[in-house]
CSV table of C-alpha atoms and ligand atoms in Angstrom, one decimal:
chain,number,residue,atom,x,y,z
A,1,MET,CA,-106.9,84.9,-127.2
A,2,GLN,CA,-103.4,84.3,-128.4
A,3,THR,CA,-101.3,82.6,-125.8
A,4,ALA,CA,-98.0,82.3,-127.6
A,5,VAL,CA,-95.1,81.8,-125.2
A,6,THR,CA,-92.0,83.3,-126.5
A,7,HIS,CA,-88.6,83.5,-125.0
A,8,PRO,CA,-87.0,87.0,-125.1
A,9,ASN,CA,-84.1,87.3,-127.5
A,10,THR,CA,-84.3,83.6,-128.5
A,11,THR,CA,-87.0,83.0,-131.1
A,12,PRO,CA,-87.6,85.5,-133.8
A,13,PRO,CA,-91.2,86.2,-135.0
A,14,SER,CA,-90.4,84.2,-138.1
A,15,PRO,CA,-88.6,81.1,-136.9
A,16,ASP,CA,-86.5,78.9,-139.1
A,17,VAL,CA,-88.9,76.0,-138.4
A,18,LEU,CA,-92.6,75.9,-137.5
A,19,VAL,CA,-93.6,72.5,-136.2
A,20,ILE,CA,-97.4,71.8,-136.5
A,21,GLY,CA,-98.3,69.4,-133.7
A,22,GLY,CA,-96.8,69.2,-130.2
A,23,GLY,CA,-97.0,65.5,-129.5
A,24,LEU,CA,-93.9,63.5,-128.9
A,25,ILE,CA,-92.8,63.7,-132.6
A,26,GLY,CA,-93.4,67.4,-132.9
A,27,LEU,CA,-91.7,68.2,-129.6
A,28,VAL,CA,-88.7,66.1,-130.3
A,29,THR,CA,-88.4,67.6,-133.8
A,30,ALA,CA,-88.5,71.2,-132.4
A,31,TRP,CA,-86.0,70.3,-129.5
A,32,ARG,CA,-83.5,68.6,-131.7
A,33,ALA,CA,-83.8,71.4,-134.4
A,34,ALA,CA,-83.2,74.0,-131.6
A,35,VAL,CA,-80.1,72.0,-130.4
A,36,ARG,CA,-78.8,72.2,-133.9
A,37,GLY,CA,-79.0,76.0,-133.7
A,38,LEU,CA,-82.3,76.5,-135.6
A,39,SER,CA,-85.0,78.8,-134.2
A,40,ALA,CA,-88.2,76.8,-133.8
A,41,ALA,CA,-91.8,77.2,-132.9
A,42,VAL,CA,-94.5,74.7,-132.2
A,43,ALA,CA,-98.2,75.2,-132.9
A,44,ASP,CA,-100.5,73.0,-130.7
A,45,PRO,CA,-103.4,73.9,-128.3
A,46,ALA,CA,-102.2,71.4,-125.8
A,47,PRO,CA,-98.5,70.4,-126.3
A,48,GLY,CA,-97.7,67.0,-124.9
A,49,GLY,CA,-101.2,65.7,-125.4
A,50,GLY,CA,-102.5,63.4,-128.1
A,51,ALA,CA,-101.3,59.8,-128.4
A,52,ALA,CA,-98.6,60.4,-125.7
A,53,ARG,CA,-101.4,60.6,-123.1
A,54,VAL,CA,-102.6,57.2,-123.9
A,55,ALA,CA,-99.6,55.1,-125.2
A,56,ALA,CA,-98.1,52.5,-122.9
A,57,GLY,CA,-94.5,53.4,-123.9
A,58,MET,CA,-93.2,49.9,-124.8
A,59,LEU,CA,-89.9,50.1,-126.7
A,60,ALA,CA,-90.7,46.8,-128.3
A,61,ALA,CA,-88.5,46.6,-131.5
A,62,VAL,CA,-88.0,42.9,-131.1
A,63,SER,CA,-91.3,41.7,-129.5
A,64,GLU,CA,-93.5,43.7,-131.9
A,65,LEU,CA,-91.6,42.5,-135.1
A,66,HIS,CA,-94.0,41.7,-137.9
A,67,TYR,CA,-93.6,39.8,-141.1
A,68,GLY,CA,-92.8,42.1,-144.0
A,69,GLU,CA,-91.5,45.0,-141.8
A,70,GLN,CA,-87.7,44.4,-142.1
A,71,THR,CA,-86.9,48.0,-143.2
A,72,LEU,CA,-89.0,49.4,-140.3
A,73,LEU,CA,-87.2,47.0,-138.0
A,74,GLY,CA,-83.9,48.8,-138.9
A,75,LEU,CA,-85.3,52.1,-137.9
A,76,ASN,CA,-86.9,50.7,-134.8
A,77,LEU,CA,-83.6,49.2,-133.7
A,78,ALA,CA,-81.6,52.3,-134.5
A,79,SER,CA,-84.0,54.3,-132.2
A,80,ALA,CA,-83.9,51.6,-129.5
A,81,ARG,CA,-80.1,51.8,-129.5
A,82,ARG,CA,-80.3,55.6,-129.1
A,83,TYR,CA,-82.7,55.6,-126.2
A,84,PRO,CA,-80.3,55.4,-123.3
A,85,ALA,CA,-78.2,58.4,-124.5
A,86,PHE,CA,-81.3,60.3,-125.5
A,87,VAL,CA,-82.9,59.8,-122.1
A,88,ASP,CA,-79.6,60.8,-120.4
A,89,GLU,CA,-79.4,64.0,-122.4
A,90,LEU,CA,-83.1,64.9,-121.9
A,91,GLU,CA,-83.0,64.2,-118.2
A,92,GLU,CA,-79.8,66.3,-117.9
A,93,ALA,CA,-81.3,69.1,-119.9
A,94,THR,CA,-84.5,69.3,-117.9
A,95,GLY,CA,-83.9,67.8,-114.5
A,96,GLN,CA,-87.0,65.6,-115.1
A,97,THR,CA,-87.1,61.8,-115.2
A,98,VAL,CA,-89.0,60.0,-117.9
A,99,GLY,CA,-89.5,56.5,-116.4
A,100,HIS,CA,-87.1,54.7,-118.7
A,101,ARG,CA,-87.1,51.2,-117.3
A,102,ARG,CA,-84.8,48.6,-118.6
A,103,CYS,CA,-87.0,45.7,-117.5
A,104,GLY,CA,-87.3,43.5,-120.7
A,105,THR,CA,-90.4,41.8,-122.0
A,106,LEU,CA,-92.0,38.4,-121.9
A,107,ALA,CA,-94.4,37.4,-124.7
A,108,VAL,CA,-96.4,34.4,-123.7
A,109,ALA,CA,-98.8,31.9,-125.3
A,110,LEU,CA,-102.0,30.8,-123.8
A,111,ASP,CA,-103.0,28.0,-126.1
A,112,ALA,CA,-101.6,25.9,-128.9
A,113,ASP,CA,-102.4,28.5,-131.7
A,114,ASP,CA,-100.6,31.2,-129.7
A,115,ARG,CA,-97.7,28.9,-129.1
A,116,ALA,CA,-97.4,28.2,-132.9
A,117,HIS,CA,-97.6,32.0,-133.6
A,118,LEU,CA,-94.8,32.7,-131.0
A,119,ARG,CA,-92.7,29.9,-132.4
A,120,ASP,CA,-93.0,31.6,-135.8
A,121,LEU,CA,-92.1,34.9,-134.3
A,122,HIS,CA,-89.1,33.4,-132.6
A,123,ALA,CA,-87.9,32.0,-135.9
A,124,LEU,CA,-88.4,35.4,-137.6
A,125,GLN,CA,-86.5,37.1,-134.8
A,126,THR,CA,-83.6,34.6,-135.1
A,127,ARG,CA,-83.4,35.0,-138.9
A,128,SER,CA,-83.3,38.7,-138.4
A,129,GLY,CA,-80.4,38.4,-136.0
A,130,LEU,CA,-82.4,39.5,-133.0
A,131,GLU,CA,-82.0,38.2,-129.4
A,132,SER,CA,-84.9,36.3,-127.8
A,133,GLN,CA,-85.1,33.1,-125.8
A,134,TRP,CA,-87.8,30.4,-126.0
A,135,LEU,CA,-89.1,29.5,-122.5
A,136,THR,CA,-91.4,26.7,-121.4
A,137,GLY,CA,-94.6,27.6,-119.5
A,138,ARG,CA,-93.0,26.7,-116.3
A,139,GLU,CA,-89.9,28.9,-117.0
A,140,CYS,CA,-92.3,31.8,-117.8
A,141,ARG,CA,-94.1,31.4,-114.5
A,142,ARG,CA,-90.8,31.1,-112.6
A,143,LEU,CA,-89.9,34.6,-114.1
A,144,GLU,CA,-93.4,36.0,-113.5
A,145,PRO,CA,-95.2,34.0,-110.8
A,146,MET,CA,-98.5,35.9,-111.3
A,147,LEU,CA,-99.0,34.4,-114.8
A,148,ALA,CA,-101.9,32.1,-115.3
A,149,PRO,CA,-101.1,28.4,-114.8
A,150,GLY,CA,-102.2,27.6,-118.3
A,151,VAL,CA,-99.4,29.6,-120.0
A,152,ARG,CA,-97.9,27.3,-122.6
A,153,GLY,CA,-94.6,28.9,-123.3
A,154,GLY,CA,-93.1,32.2,-124.1
A,155,LEU,CA,-90.3,34.4,-125.6
A,156,ARG,CA,-88.0,36.3,-123.3
A,157,VAL,CA,-86.8,39.5,-124.9
A,158,ASP,CA,-84.4,41.2,-122.5
A,159,GLY,CA,-83.7,44.1,-124.9
A,160,ASP,CA,-87.3,45.5,-125.1
A,161,HIS,CA,-87.8,48.1,-122.4
A,162,GLN,CA,-90.3,50.9,-121.6
A,163,VAL,CA,-90.6,54.6,-121.0
A,164,ASP,CA,-93.4,56.7,-119.6
A,165,PRO,CA,-94.8,58.7,-122.6
A,166,ARG,CA,-96.5,61.3,-120.4
A,167,ARG,CA,-93.3,62.1,-118.6
A,168,LEU,CA,-91.4,61.9,-121.8
A,169,ALA,CA,-93.7,64.5,-123.4
A,170,SER,CA,-93.5,66.7,-120.3
A,171,ALA,CA,-89.7,66.6,-120.4
A,172,LEU,CA,-89.6,67.3,-124.1
A,173,ALA,CA,-91.8,70.3,-123.6
A,174,THR,CA,-89.4,71.6,-120.9
A,175,ALA,CA,-86.4,70.9,-123.1
A,176,CYS,CA,-88.1,72.9,-125.9
A,177,GLU,CA,-88.8,75.8,-123.6
A,178,ARG,CA,-85.2,75.8,-122.3
A,179,SER,CA,-83.9,75.7,-125.8
A,180,GLY,CA,-85.9,78.8,-126.8
A,181,VAL,CA,-88.6,77.1,-128.8
A,182,ALA,CA,-91.8,79.3,-128.9
A,183,PHE,CA,-95.2,77.7,-128.3
A,184,HIS,CA,-98.3,78.9,-130.0
A,185,ARG,CA,-101.1,77.3,-128.1
A,186,SER,CA,-103.6,77.2,-130.9
A,187,ARG,CA,-104.4,74.7,-133.7
A,188,ALA,CA,-102.9,75.2,-137.2
A,189,VAL,CA,-105.8,75.5,-139.6
A,190,ARG,CA,-104.1,76.3,-142.9
A,191,LEU,CA,-100.7,75.9,-144.4
A,192,THR,CA,-99.5,79.2,-145.9
A,193,VAL,CA,-97.9,78.7,-149.4
A,194,ASP,CA,-96.1,81.6,-150.9
A,195,GLY,CA,-94.4,81.5,-154.3
A,196,GLY,CA,-94.8,77.7,-154.5
A,197,ARG,CA,-93.2,77.2,-151.1
A,198,ALA,CA,-94.5,76.4,-147.7
A,199,ALA,CA,-94.1,79.6,-145.8
A,200,GLY,CA,-95.8,79.1,-142.4
A,201,ALA,CA,-99.3,78.5,-141.1
A,202,GLU,CA,-102.5,80.2,-140.0
A,203,LEU,CA,-103.7,79.3,-136.5
A,204,ALA,CA,-107.3,78.9,-135.2
A,205,ASP,CA,-106.8,82.0,-133.1
A,206,GLY,CA,-106.1,84.1,-136.2
A,207,THR,CA,-102.3,84.3,-135.7
A,208,ARG,CA,-100.2,83.9,-138.8
A,209,VAL,CA,-96.8,82.3,-138.2
A,210,PRO,CA,-94.4,82.8,-141.0
A,211,ALA,CA,-91.5,80.3,-141.0
A,212,GLY,CA,-88.6,79.3,-143.2
A,213,GLN,CA,-89.6,75.6,-143.1
A,214,VAL,CA,-92.7,73.8,-141.9
A,215,VAL,CA,-92.9,70.3,-140.3
A,216,LEU,CA,-96.3,68.6,-140.3
A,217,ALA,CA,-96.2,66.4,-137.2
A,218,ALA,CA,-99.9,66.4,-136.2
A,219,GLY,CA,-100.3,62.6,-135.8
A,220,SER,CA,-103.6,61.3,-137.2
A,221,TRP,CA,-104.6,64.9,-138.1
A,222,SER,CA,-101.7,65.4,-140.4
A,223,GLY,CA,-103.7,64.5,-143.5
A,224,ARG,CA,-106.4,67.2,-142.8
A,225,LEU,CA,-104.6,70.5,-142.9
A,226,ASP,CA,-106.1,73.0,-145.3
A,227,GLY,CA,-103.7,74.6,-147.8
A,228,VAL,CA,-101.6,71.4,-148.3
A,229,PRO,CA,-101.8,70.4,-151.9
A,230,ASP,CA,-103.6,67.1,-152.4
A,231,GLU,CA,-100.6,65.3,-153.8
A,232,VAL,CA,-98.6,66.1,-150.7
A,233,LEU,CA,-101.2,65.4,-148.0
A,234,PRO,CA,-99.9,62.4,-146.0
A,235,PRO,CA,-102.1,59.3,-146.2
A,236,VAL,CA,-102.5,58.9,-142.4
A,237,ARG,CA,-105.6,57.4,-140.8
A,238,PRO,CA,-106.7,57.2,-137.2
A,239,VAL,CA,-106.5,53.8,-135.5
A,240,LYS,CA,-108.2,53.9,-132.1
A,241,GLY,CA,-106.6,52.3,-129.1
A,242,GLN,CA,-108.3,51.9,-125.7
A,243,VAL,CA,-106.1,51.6,-122.7
A,244,LEU,CA,-106.6,51.0,-118.9
A,245,ARG,CA,-104.5,52.0,-116.0
A,246,LEU,CA,-104.6,49.9,-112.8
A,247,ARG,CA,-102.7,50.5,-109.6
A,248,LEU,CA,-100.2,47.8,-108.6
A,249,PRO,CA,-100.3,46.5,-105.1
A,250,GLU,CA,-97.6,47.3,-102.5
A,251,MET,CA,-95.8,44.0,-102.1
A,252,PRO,CA,-94.5,42.9,-98.7
A,253,ALA,CA,-90.8,43.5,-98.3
A,254,GLY,CA,-88.8,40.7,-99.8
A,255,SER,CA,-91.6,39.5,-102.1
A,256,PRO,CA,-91.2,39.7,-105.9
A,257,PRO,CA,-93.1,42.5,-107.6
A,258,PHE,CA,-96.6,41.8,-109.0
A,259,LEU,CA,-95.0,41.9,-112.5
A,260,SER,CA,-91.3,42.7,-113.0
A,261,ARG,CA,-91.3,43.2,-116.8
A,262,THR,CA,-93.7,43.9,-119.6
A,263,VAL,CA,-95.9,40.9,-120.3
A,264,ARG,CA,-97.6,40.5,-123.6
A,265,ALA,CA,-99.6,38.0,-125.5
A,266,VAL,CA,-101.9,37.6,-128.5
A,267,VAL,CA,-105.4,36.8,-127.2
A,268,ARG,CA,-108.2,35.9,-129.6
A,269,GLY,CA,-106.0,37.3,-132.4
A,270,GLY,CA,-105.4,40.7,-130.8
A,271,PRO,CA,-102.2,41.9,-129.1
A,272,LEU,CA,-102.5,42.5,-125.4
A,273,TYR,CA,-99.9,43.9,-123.1
A,274,LEU,CA,-99.4,44.7,-119.4
A,275,VAL,CA,-96.7,47.3,-118.7
A,276,PRO,CA,-95.8,47.7,-115.0
A,277,ARG,CA,-94.3,51.2,-114.3
A,278,GLU,CA,-91.9,52.1,-111.6
A,279,ASN,CA,-94.5,54.6,-110.3
A,280,GLY,CA,-96.9,51.8,-109.4
A,281,GLU,CA,-99.1,52.0,-112.5
A,282,LEU,CA,-100.0,49.0,-114.6
A,283,VAL,CA,-100.9,49.9,-118.1
A,284,VAL,CA,-103.1,47.4,-119.9
A,285,GLY,CA,-103.6,47.8,-123.7
A,286,ALA,CA,-104.7,48.1,-126.3
A,287,THR,CA,-107.6,47.7,-128.6
A,288,SER,CA,-107.1,48.4,-132.3
A,289,GLU,CA,-110.2,49.9,-134.0
A,290,GLU,CA,-110.7,51.5,-137.4
A,291,LEU,CA,-113.5,53.8,-136.4
A,292,GLY,CA,-112.5,57.2,-137.8
A,293,TRP,CA,-112.1,60.0,-135.2
A,294,ASP,CA,-114.1,58.3,-132.4
A,295,THR,CA,-112.2,58.3,-129.1
A,296,THR,CA,-115.0,57.0,-126.9
A,297,VAL,CA,-114.0,54.6,-124.1
A,298,THR,CA,-116.6,51.8,-124.5
A,299,ALA,CA,-117.9,49.2,-122.1
A,300,GLY,CA,-117.0,46.6,-124.7
A,301,GLY,CA,-113.4,47.8,-125.0
A,302,VAL,CA,-112.8,47.8,-121.3
A,303,TYR,CA,-114.5,44.4,-120.9
A,304,GLU,CA,-112.3,42.8,-123.6
A,305,LEU,CA,-109.1,44.2,-122.2
A,306,LEU,CA,-110.0,43.1,-118.6
A,307,ARG,CA,-111.2,39.7,-119.8
A,308,ASP,CA,-108.1,39.0,-121.8
A,309,ALA,CA,-105.7,40.5,-119.2
A,310,HIS,CA,-107.4,38.3,-116.6
A,311,GLU,CA,-106.8,35.2,-118.7
A,312,LEU,CA,-103.1,36.1,-118.7
A,313,VAL,CA,-102.7,37.3,-115.1
A,314,PRO,CA,-105.8,36.3,-113.1
A,315,GLY,CA,-104.7,38.5,-110.1
A,316,ILE,CA,-105.3,41.8,-112.1
A,317,THR,CA,-109.0,41.8,-111.2
A,318,GLU,CA,-108.1,42.5,-107.6
A,319,LEU,CA,-106.3,45.8,-108.6
A,320,PRO,CA,-107.9,49.2,-108.5
A,321,LEU,CA,-108.9,50.5,-111.9
A,322,VAL,CA,-107.7,54.1,-111.9
A,323,GLU,CA,-108.1,55.3,-115.5
A,324,THR,CA,-109.6,54.4,-118.9
A,325,CYS,CA,-108.7,56.3,-122.0
A,326,ALA,CA,-108.6,56.1,-125.8
A,327,GLY,CA,-106.3,57.7,-128.4
A,328,LEU,CA,-105.6,57.6,-132.1
A,329,ARG,CA,-102.5,56.0,-133.6
A,330,PRO,CA,-101.5,57.7,-136.9
A,331,GLY,CA,-101.6,54.7,-139.3
A,332,SER,CA,-99.9,54.7,-142.7
A,333,PRO,CA,-100.4,52.4,-145.7
A,334,ASP,CA,-97.3,50.4,-144.8
A,335,ASN,CA,-97.3,50.9,-141.0
A,336,ALA,CA,-94.1,53.0,-141.3
A,337,PRO,CA,-93.6,56.7,-140.7
A,338,MET,CA,-93.2,59.5,-143.3
A,339,LEU,CA,-90.0,61.5,-142.6
A,340,GLY,CA,-88.5,64.4,-144.4
A,341,PRO,CA,-89.2,66.7,-147.4
A,342,THR,CA,-92.3,66.6,-149.5
A,343,ALA,CA,-92.8,67.6,-153.1
A,344,LEU,CA,-93.8,71.1,-151.8
A,345,PRO,CA,-90.5,72.9,-151.1
A,346,GLY,CA,-90.2,73.9,-147.5
A,347,LEU,CA,-92.8,71.4,-146.2
A,348,HIS,CA,-91.6,68.3,-144.3
A,349,LEU,CA,-93.5,65.4,-142.8
A,350,ALA,CA,-92.9,63.6,-139.5
A,351,THR,CA,-96.0,61.5,-139.1
A,352,GLY,CA,-97.5,58.1,-139.6
A,353,HIS,CA,-95.6,56.4,-136.8
A,354,PHE,CA,-98.6,54.2,-136.1
A,355,ARG,CA,-97.6,51.7,-133.3
A,356,ASN,CA,-94.1,52.9,-132.9
A,357,GLY,CA,-94.3,56.6,-132.1
A,358,VAL,CA,-92.7,56.4,-128.6
A,359,LEU,CA,-90.0,54.0,-129.8
A,360,LEU,CA,-89.2,56.1,-132.8
A,361,THR,CA,-89.0,59.4,-131.0
A,362,PRO,CA,-85.2,59.7,-130.7
A,363,VAL,CA,-84.4,58.7,-134.2
A,364,THR,CA,-87.1,60.9,-135.6
A,365,GLY,CA,-85.8,63.9,-133.8
A,366,ASP,CA,-82.3,63.4,-135.1
A,367,ALA,CA,-83.4,62.7,-138.6
A,368,MET,CA,-85.7,65.7,-138.8
A,369,ALA,CA,-83.1,68.0,-137.2
A,370,GLU,CA,-80.5,66.8,-139.8
A,371,VAL,CA,-82.8,67.4,-142.8
A,372,LEU,CA,-83.9,70.7,-141.5
A,373,ALA,CA,-80.4,71.9,-140.8
A,374,THR,CA,-78.6,70.4,-143.9
A,375,GLY,CA,-81.3,69.5,-146.4
A,376,LEU,CA,-80.2,65.9,-146.3
A,377,LEU,CA,-82.1,63.1,-144.7
A,378,PRO,CA,-79.8,60.6,-142.9
A,379,GLU,CA,-79.2,57.3,-144.6
A,380,GLU,CA,-81.3,55.3,-142.1
A,381,ALA,CA,-84.4,57.6,-142.6
A,382,ARG,CA,-84.3,57.6,-146.5
A,383,PRO,CA,-86.5,54.6,-147.0
A,384,PHE,CA,-89.2,56.5,-145.1
A,385,SER,CA,-89.3,59.5,-147.4
A,386,PRO,CA,-92.9,60.7,-148.1
A,387,ALA,CA,-92.0,60.3,-151.8
A,388,ARG,CA,-92.9,56.6,-151.6
A,389,PHE,CA,-96.5,57.6,-151.5
A,390,SER,CA,-96.3,60.2,-154.2
A,391,PRO,CA,-98.4,59.7,-157.3
A,392,ALA,CA,-95.2,60.1,-159.3
A,393,ALA,CA,-93.5,57.1,-157.7
A,394,PRO,CA,-93.2,54.3,-160.2
A,395,GLY,CA,-95.0,51.0,-160.3
A,396,PRO,CA,-98.0,49.4,-158.6
A,397,GLU,CA,-96.1,49.1,-155.3
A,398,ARG,CA,-95.9,52.8,-154.9
A,399,THR,CA,-97.9,52.8,-151.6
A,400,ARG,CA,-95.6,50.3,-150.0
A,401,ALA,CA,-92.2,50.8,-148.3
A,402,PRO,CA,-89.5,48.2,-149.1
A,403,GLN,CA,-90.3,46.3,-145.9
A,404,GLU,CA,-93.7,45.4,-147.3
A,405,GLN,CA,-92.1,43.0,-149.7
A,406,PRO,CA,-92.7,39.4,-148.4
A,407,VAL,CA,-89.8,37.9,-146.5
B,1,LIG,N1,-97.3,49.8,-129.7
B,1,LIG,C1,-98.5,49.4,-129.0
B,1,LIG,C2,-99.8,49.9,-129.6
B,1,LIG,O1,-99.8,50.6,-130.5
B,1,LIG,O2,-100.8,49.4,-129.1
């Protein structure tokens, strides 16, 4: 049964833009396009689902900096700067709050190797002009008394905040509806190409949605849509993440909170984070597994997260475990997103955001709306053109964005 929700007198049957995928990236693209005056539709059986249901929502441009990702850092910082105004506008437009918490982050080291790794990260952050402060173990515990006594030092990053991705997705869906975006609650199964141009999509329920332009924003599934020519299909792959949700204790009046900021560490080579939400949830994540489309929550995944989180904050084993879940990050060959026009006229990509989908939501929405409205990708988004993966791109480095060059 077709369950398209249309808004009378707002969205024509053939919208200017059809967005395939109603996760954070698809929704923000449709909303910002509608704000720019374009008529838009979204095809997704369950808008607001996908990785947004699982993600912890760290806005960690500085604490998640990696060697070789300098260009991505520029986009991450641009999006982080945009977050406060973006949240204000979204909350104003919808009357919903999205759990944007300006609490900062503390990255800690549990042993000498972690400490050396964090020292290197601190040096890289400083060279990149970013603000972070080295703390001794004792200073870390003074900030977060629940930390394990063995913490050897840490990095305080006061500019890395958090948002609640589930509430963000819900608000974006509302913002879309209020801006007249039509929702087709069915999966796109085939891109329609007409006269050498993307012209819409065919949905699993049999609906055909013609559109002036199409944006493929289906996360990990973006590389699997029939009808997209091989040379244009985005090279995204699913990277599984398992995540736990615990319930924070009510602290007696006057006592410090269980955790007052995001706490993260690298434990046994894998990143671990604890994100305390204002609604009393503590998100613990995440595994990183290259297992194809599998989204099983495994005993081993839960065990490892709890074991490592317990090493960091021993008191967590007293907390109620309220949810376990797993999702798929859309990984790309250079860990950076693909934004903007493809070699097939009328078809754009907004996918491959990998670990940074929540952080990159505002800048992606603005970049996509700009290119859809004017045909021009803004300067800051140009390094992320899908053309960098095109077979026609020159040289052996064609599958790497500029940030992949060693620094
Ligand atoms: N950005 C956190 C994660 O992907 O696990």
